[in-house]
CSV table of C-alpha atoms in Angstrom, one decimal:
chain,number,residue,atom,x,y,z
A,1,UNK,CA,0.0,0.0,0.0
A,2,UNK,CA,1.6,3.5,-1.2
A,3,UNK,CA,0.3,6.1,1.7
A,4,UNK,CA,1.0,9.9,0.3
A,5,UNK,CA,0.1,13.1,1.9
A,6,UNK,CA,0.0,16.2,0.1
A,7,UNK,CA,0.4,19.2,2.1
A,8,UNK,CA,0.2,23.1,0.6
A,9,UNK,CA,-1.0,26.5,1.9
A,10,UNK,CA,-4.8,26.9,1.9
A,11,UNK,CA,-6.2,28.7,-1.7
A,12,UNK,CA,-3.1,26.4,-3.3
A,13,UNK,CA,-5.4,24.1,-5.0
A,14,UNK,CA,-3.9,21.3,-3.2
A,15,UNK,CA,-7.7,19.8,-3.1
A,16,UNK,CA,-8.3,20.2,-6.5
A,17,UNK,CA,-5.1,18.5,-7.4
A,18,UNK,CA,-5.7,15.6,-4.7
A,19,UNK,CA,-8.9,14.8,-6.2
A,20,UNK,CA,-8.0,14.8,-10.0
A,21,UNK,CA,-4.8,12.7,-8.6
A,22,UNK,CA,-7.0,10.2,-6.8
A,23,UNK,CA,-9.3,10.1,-10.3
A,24,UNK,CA,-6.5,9.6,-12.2
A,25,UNK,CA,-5.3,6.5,-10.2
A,26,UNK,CA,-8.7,5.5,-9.5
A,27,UNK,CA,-9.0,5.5,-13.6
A,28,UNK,CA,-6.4,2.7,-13.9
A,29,UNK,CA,-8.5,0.0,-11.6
A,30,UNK,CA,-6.6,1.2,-8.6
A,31,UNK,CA,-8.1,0.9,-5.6
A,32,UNK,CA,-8.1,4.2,-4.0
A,33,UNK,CA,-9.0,6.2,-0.9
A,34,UNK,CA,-8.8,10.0,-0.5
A,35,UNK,CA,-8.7,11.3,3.3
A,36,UNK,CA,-9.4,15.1,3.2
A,37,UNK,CA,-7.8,16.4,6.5
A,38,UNK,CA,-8.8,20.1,6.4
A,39,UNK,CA,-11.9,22.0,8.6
A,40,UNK,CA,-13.2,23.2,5.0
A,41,UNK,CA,-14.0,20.0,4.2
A,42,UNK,CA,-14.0,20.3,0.8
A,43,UNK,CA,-11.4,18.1,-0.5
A,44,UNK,CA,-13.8,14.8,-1.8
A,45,UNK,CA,-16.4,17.4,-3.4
A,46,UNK,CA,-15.9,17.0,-7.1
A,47,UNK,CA,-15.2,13.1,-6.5
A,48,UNK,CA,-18.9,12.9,-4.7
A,49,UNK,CA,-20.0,15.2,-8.0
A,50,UNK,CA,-20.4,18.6,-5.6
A,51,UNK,CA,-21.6,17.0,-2.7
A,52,UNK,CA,-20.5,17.7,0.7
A,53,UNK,CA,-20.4,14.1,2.5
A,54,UNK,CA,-20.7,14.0,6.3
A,55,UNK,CA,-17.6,14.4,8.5
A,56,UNK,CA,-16.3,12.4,10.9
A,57,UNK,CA,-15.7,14.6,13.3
A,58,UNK,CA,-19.6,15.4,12.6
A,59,UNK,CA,-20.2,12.2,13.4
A,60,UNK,CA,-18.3,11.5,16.5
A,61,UNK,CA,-20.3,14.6,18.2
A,62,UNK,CA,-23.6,13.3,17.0
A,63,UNK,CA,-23.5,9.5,17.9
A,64,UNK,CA,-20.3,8.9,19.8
A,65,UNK,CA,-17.2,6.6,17.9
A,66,UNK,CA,-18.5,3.4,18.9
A,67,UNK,CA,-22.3,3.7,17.0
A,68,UNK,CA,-20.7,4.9,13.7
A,69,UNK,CA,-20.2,2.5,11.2
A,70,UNK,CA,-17.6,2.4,7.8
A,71,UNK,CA,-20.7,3.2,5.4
A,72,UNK,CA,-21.4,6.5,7.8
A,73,UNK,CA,-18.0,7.4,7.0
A,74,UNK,CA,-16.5,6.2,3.7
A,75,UNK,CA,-18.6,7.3,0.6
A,76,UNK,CA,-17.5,6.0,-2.9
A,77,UNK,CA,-17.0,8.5,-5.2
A,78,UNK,CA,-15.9,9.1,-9.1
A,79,UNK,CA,-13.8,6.4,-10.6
A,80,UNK,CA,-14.2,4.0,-7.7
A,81,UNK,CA,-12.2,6.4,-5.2
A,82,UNK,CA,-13.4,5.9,-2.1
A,83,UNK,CA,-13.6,9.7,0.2
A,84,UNK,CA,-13.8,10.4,3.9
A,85,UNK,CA,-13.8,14.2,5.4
A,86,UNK,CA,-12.3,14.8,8.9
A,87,UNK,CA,-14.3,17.9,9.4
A,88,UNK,CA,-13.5,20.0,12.0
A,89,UNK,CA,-14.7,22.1,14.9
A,90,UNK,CA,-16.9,25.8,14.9
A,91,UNK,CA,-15.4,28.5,13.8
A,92,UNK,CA,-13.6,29.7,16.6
A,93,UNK,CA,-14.5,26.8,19.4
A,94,UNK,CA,-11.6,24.0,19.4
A,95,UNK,CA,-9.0,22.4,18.3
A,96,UNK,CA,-8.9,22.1,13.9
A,97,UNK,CA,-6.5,19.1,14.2
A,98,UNK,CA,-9.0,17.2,16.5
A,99,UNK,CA,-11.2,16.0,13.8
A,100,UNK,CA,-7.7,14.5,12.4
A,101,UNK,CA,-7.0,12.9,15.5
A,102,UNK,CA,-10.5,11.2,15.8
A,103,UNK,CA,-10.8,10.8,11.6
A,104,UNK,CA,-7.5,8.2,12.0
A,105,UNK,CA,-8.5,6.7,15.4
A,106,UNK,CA,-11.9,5.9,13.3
A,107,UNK,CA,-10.5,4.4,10.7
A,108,UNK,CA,-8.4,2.3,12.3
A,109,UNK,CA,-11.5,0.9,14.6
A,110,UNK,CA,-13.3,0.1,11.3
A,111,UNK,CA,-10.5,-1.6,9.3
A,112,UNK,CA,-11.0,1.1,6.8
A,113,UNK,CA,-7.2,2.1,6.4
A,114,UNK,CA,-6.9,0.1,2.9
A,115,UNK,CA,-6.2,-0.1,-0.5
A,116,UNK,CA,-3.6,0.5,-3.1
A,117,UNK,CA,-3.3,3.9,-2.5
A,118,UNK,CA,-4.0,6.5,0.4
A,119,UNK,CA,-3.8,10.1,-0.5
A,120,UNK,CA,-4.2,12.7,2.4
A,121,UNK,CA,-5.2,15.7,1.4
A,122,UNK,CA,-3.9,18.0,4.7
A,123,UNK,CA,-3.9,21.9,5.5
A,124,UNK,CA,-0.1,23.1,5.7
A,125,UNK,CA,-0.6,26.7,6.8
A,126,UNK,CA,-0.2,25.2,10.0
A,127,UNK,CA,1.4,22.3,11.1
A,128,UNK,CA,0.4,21.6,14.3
A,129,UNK,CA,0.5,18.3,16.5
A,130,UNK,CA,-3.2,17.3,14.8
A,131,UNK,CA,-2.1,18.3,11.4
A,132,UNK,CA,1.4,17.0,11.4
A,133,UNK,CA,-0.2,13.3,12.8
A,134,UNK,CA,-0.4,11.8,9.2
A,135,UNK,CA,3.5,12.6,9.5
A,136,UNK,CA,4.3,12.1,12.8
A,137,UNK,CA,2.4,8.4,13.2
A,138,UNK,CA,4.0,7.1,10.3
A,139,UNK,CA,0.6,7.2,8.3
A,140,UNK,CA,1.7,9.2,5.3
A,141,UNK,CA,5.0,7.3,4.2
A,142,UNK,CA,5.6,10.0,1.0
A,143,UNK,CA,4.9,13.8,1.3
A,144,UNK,CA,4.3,15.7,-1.3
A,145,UNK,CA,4.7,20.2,-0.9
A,146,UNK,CA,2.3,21.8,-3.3
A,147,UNK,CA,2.8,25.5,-3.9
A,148,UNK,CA,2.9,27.7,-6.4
A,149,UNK,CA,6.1,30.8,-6.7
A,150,UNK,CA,4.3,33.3,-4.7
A,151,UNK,CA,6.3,34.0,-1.7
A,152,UNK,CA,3.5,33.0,1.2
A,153,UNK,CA,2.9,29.8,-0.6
A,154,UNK,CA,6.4,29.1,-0.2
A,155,UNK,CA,7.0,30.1,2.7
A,156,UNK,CA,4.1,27.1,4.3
A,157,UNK,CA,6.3,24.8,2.1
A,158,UNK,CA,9.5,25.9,3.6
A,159,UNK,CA,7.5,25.2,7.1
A,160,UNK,CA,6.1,21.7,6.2
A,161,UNK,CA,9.6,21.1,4.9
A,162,UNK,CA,10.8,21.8,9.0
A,163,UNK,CA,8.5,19.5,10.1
A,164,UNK,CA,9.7,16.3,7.8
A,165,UNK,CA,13.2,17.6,9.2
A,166,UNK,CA,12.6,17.4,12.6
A,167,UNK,CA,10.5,14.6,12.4
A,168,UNK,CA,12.7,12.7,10.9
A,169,UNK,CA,15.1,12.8,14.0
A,170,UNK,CA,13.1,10.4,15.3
A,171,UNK,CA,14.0,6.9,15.4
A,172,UNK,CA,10.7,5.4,14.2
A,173,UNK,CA,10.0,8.0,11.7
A,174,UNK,CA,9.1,6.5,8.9
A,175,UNK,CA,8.0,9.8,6.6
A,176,UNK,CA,10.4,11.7,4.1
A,177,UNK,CA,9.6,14.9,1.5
A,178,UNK,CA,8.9,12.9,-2.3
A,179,UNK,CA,9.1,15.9,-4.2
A,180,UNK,CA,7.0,19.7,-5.1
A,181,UNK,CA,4.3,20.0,-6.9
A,182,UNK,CA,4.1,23.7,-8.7
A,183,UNK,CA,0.4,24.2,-9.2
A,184,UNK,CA,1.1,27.2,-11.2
A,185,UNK,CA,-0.4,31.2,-10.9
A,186,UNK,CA,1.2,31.9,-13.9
A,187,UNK,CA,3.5,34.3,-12.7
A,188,UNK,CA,7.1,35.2,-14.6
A,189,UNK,CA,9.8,32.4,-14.1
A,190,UNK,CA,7.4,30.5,-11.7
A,191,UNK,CA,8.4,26.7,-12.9
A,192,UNK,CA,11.9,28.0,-12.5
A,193,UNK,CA,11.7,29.8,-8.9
A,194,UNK,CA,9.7,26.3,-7.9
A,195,UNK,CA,12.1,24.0,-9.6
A,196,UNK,CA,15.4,25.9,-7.6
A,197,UNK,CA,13.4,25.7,-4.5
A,198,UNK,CA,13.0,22.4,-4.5
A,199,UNK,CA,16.6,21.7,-4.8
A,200,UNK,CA,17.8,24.5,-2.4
A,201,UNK,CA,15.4,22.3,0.2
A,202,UNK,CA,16.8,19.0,-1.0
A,203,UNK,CA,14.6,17.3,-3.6
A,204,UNK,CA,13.0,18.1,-6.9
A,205,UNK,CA,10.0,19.3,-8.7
A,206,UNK,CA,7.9,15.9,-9.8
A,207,UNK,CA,5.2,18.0,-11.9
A,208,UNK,CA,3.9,21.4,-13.0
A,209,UNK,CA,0.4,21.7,-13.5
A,210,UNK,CA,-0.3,25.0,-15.5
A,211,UNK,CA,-3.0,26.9,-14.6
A,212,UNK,CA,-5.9,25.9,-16.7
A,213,UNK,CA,-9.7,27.3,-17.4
A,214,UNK,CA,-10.5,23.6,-18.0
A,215,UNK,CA,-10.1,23.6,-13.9
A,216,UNK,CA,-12.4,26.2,-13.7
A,217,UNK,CA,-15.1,24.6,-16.0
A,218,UNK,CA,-14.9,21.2,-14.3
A,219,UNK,CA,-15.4,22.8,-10.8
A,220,UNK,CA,-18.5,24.7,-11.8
A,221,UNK,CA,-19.6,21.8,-13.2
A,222,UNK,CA,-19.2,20.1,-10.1
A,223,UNK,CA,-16.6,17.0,-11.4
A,224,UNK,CA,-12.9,16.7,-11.7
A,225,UNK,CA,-11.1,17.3,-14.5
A,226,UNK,CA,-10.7,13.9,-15.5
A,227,UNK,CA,-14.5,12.9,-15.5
A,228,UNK,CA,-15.3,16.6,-17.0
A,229,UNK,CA,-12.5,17.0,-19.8
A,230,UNK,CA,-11.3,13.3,-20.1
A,231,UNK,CA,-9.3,13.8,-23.4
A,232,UNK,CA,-8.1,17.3,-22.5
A,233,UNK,CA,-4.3,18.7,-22.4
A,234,UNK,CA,-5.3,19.4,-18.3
A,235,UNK,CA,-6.2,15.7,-17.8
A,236,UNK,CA,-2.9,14.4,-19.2
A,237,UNK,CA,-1.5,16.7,-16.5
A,238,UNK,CA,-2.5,14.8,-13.9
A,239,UNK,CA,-2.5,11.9,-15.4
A,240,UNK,CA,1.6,12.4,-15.9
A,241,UNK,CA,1.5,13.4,-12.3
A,242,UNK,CA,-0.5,10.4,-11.1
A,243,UNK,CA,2.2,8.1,-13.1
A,244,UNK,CA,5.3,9.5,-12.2
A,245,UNK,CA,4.0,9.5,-8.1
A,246,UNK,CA,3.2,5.6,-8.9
A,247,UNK,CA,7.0,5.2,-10.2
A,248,UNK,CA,8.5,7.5,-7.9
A,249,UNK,CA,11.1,5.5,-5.2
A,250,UNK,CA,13.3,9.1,-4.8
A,251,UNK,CA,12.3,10.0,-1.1
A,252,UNK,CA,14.7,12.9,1.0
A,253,UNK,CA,15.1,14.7,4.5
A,254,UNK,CA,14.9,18.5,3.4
A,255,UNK,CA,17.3,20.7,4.3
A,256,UNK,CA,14.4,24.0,4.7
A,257,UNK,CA,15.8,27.1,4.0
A,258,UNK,CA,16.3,30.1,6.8
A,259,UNK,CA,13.6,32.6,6.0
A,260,UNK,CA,16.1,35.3,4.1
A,261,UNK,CA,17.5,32.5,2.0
A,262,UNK,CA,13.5,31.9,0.8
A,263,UNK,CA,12.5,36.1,0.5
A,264,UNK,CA,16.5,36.2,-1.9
A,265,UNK,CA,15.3,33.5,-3.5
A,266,UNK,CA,12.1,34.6,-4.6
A,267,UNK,CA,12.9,38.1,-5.1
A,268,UNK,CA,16.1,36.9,-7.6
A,269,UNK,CA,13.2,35.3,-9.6
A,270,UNK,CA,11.1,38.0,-9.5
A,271,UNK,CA,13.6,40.3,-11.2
A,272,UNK,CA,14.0,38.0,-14.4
């Protein structure tokens, strides 16, 4: 079983690229199961054709862990994948990593942890304990930094780069950075600026995804790319992307960068 998180600023379109990654493997008779570990929610929405599936953390306050069941929880979506939402607290009451926390303890209770591939989708503005766990429990084997060259959406990769790093200081860590994903703004020497950062922090860009209006058209149309636009240049995007994670055995401890190393960086690039 290949366990992958994919962590990224919020706004980065780290969902959006989550779920057209999870239809892409899903398309080739993988088995597949997409963990969305963010308050919003929203990460299994255009698998589950726009709508919003119950959370577990929903759940857990309405019944209690022990009366929920793995059909309360796990809701099969486009291409087979099979989607589950941690949820989180009100705004402003709680703890946002909690409904991690109780999400994997679920799981694990049901025997719903399976498959060929597990792709969590997770929040990386903040990497706190509840947020870091799919790290830090040795759930999520490969992480995968998603961000595009603006300078705050590096900066929450440079961070989720510090947590692999200290993480992996432990002596049961079993979690490493795989690579960066540019999901791209279309700024001026982006792939570049995104391609030198990932090598400054000690791995490598595995895929840019240009940005696209196909995304756009999909999303209003409540479906991913790859059921929306099958035979478009977007879908081979992530199809190329979903290939190359399948193949990829390169795994690393970053090396993050100090935070006047990232702002030179980014303002070198911005001067091309």
């Amino acid at each position: 079983m290949k366990q992958i998180a994919l962590y990224g600023k919020g706004g980065i379109g780290k969902s959006t690229t989550s779920a057209n990654l999870s239809a892409a493997l899903g398309e080739t008779g993988l088995d597949i199961l997409q963990i969305g570990c963010d308050p919003k929610h929203d990460s299994t929405r255009m698998l589950m054709h726009g709508a919003w599936i119950p959370t577990v953390l929903d759940l857990v306050r309405e019944r209690g862990d022990a009366a929920i069941a793995t059909d309360d929880v796990v809701f099969n979506g486009y291409a087979g994948v099979r989607c589950v939402e941690a949820g989180g607290p009100e705004p402003g009451i709680g703890c946002a990593g909690r409904g991690i926390i109780a999400t994997f303890q679920l799981l694990e209770r049901l025997g719903a942890l399976n498959g060929d591939v597990i792709v969590y989708d997770v929040l990386g503005d903040v990497v706190c304990g509840g947020f870091a766990m799919p790290m830090r429990e040795g759930y999520a084997e490969e992480v995968y930094l998603i961000t595009s060259g603006e300078l705050m959406s590096l900066y929450a990769a440079n961070n989720i780069a510090k947590a692999i790093a200290r993480l992996a200081k432990r002596s049961r860590q079993t979690c490493a950075l795989a690579g960066v994903i540019c999901n791209s703004k279309n700024m001026e020497g982006e792939e570049d600026l995104v391609r030198e950062f990932a090598a400054r922090i000690n791995s490598a860009m595995v895929a840019y995804i240009p940005r696209s209006r196909t995304v756009t058209l999909a999303e209003l149309n409540r479906q991913t790319v790859m059921e929306y636009a099958p035979e478009s240049e977007q879908a081979g995007v992530y199809r190329r992307l979903a290939e190359d994670i399948m193949k990829n055995t390169r795994t690393s401890i970053p090396t993050p960068l100090e935070i006047d190393e990232l702002e030179e960086l980014a303002r070198r690039f911005a001067q091309v």
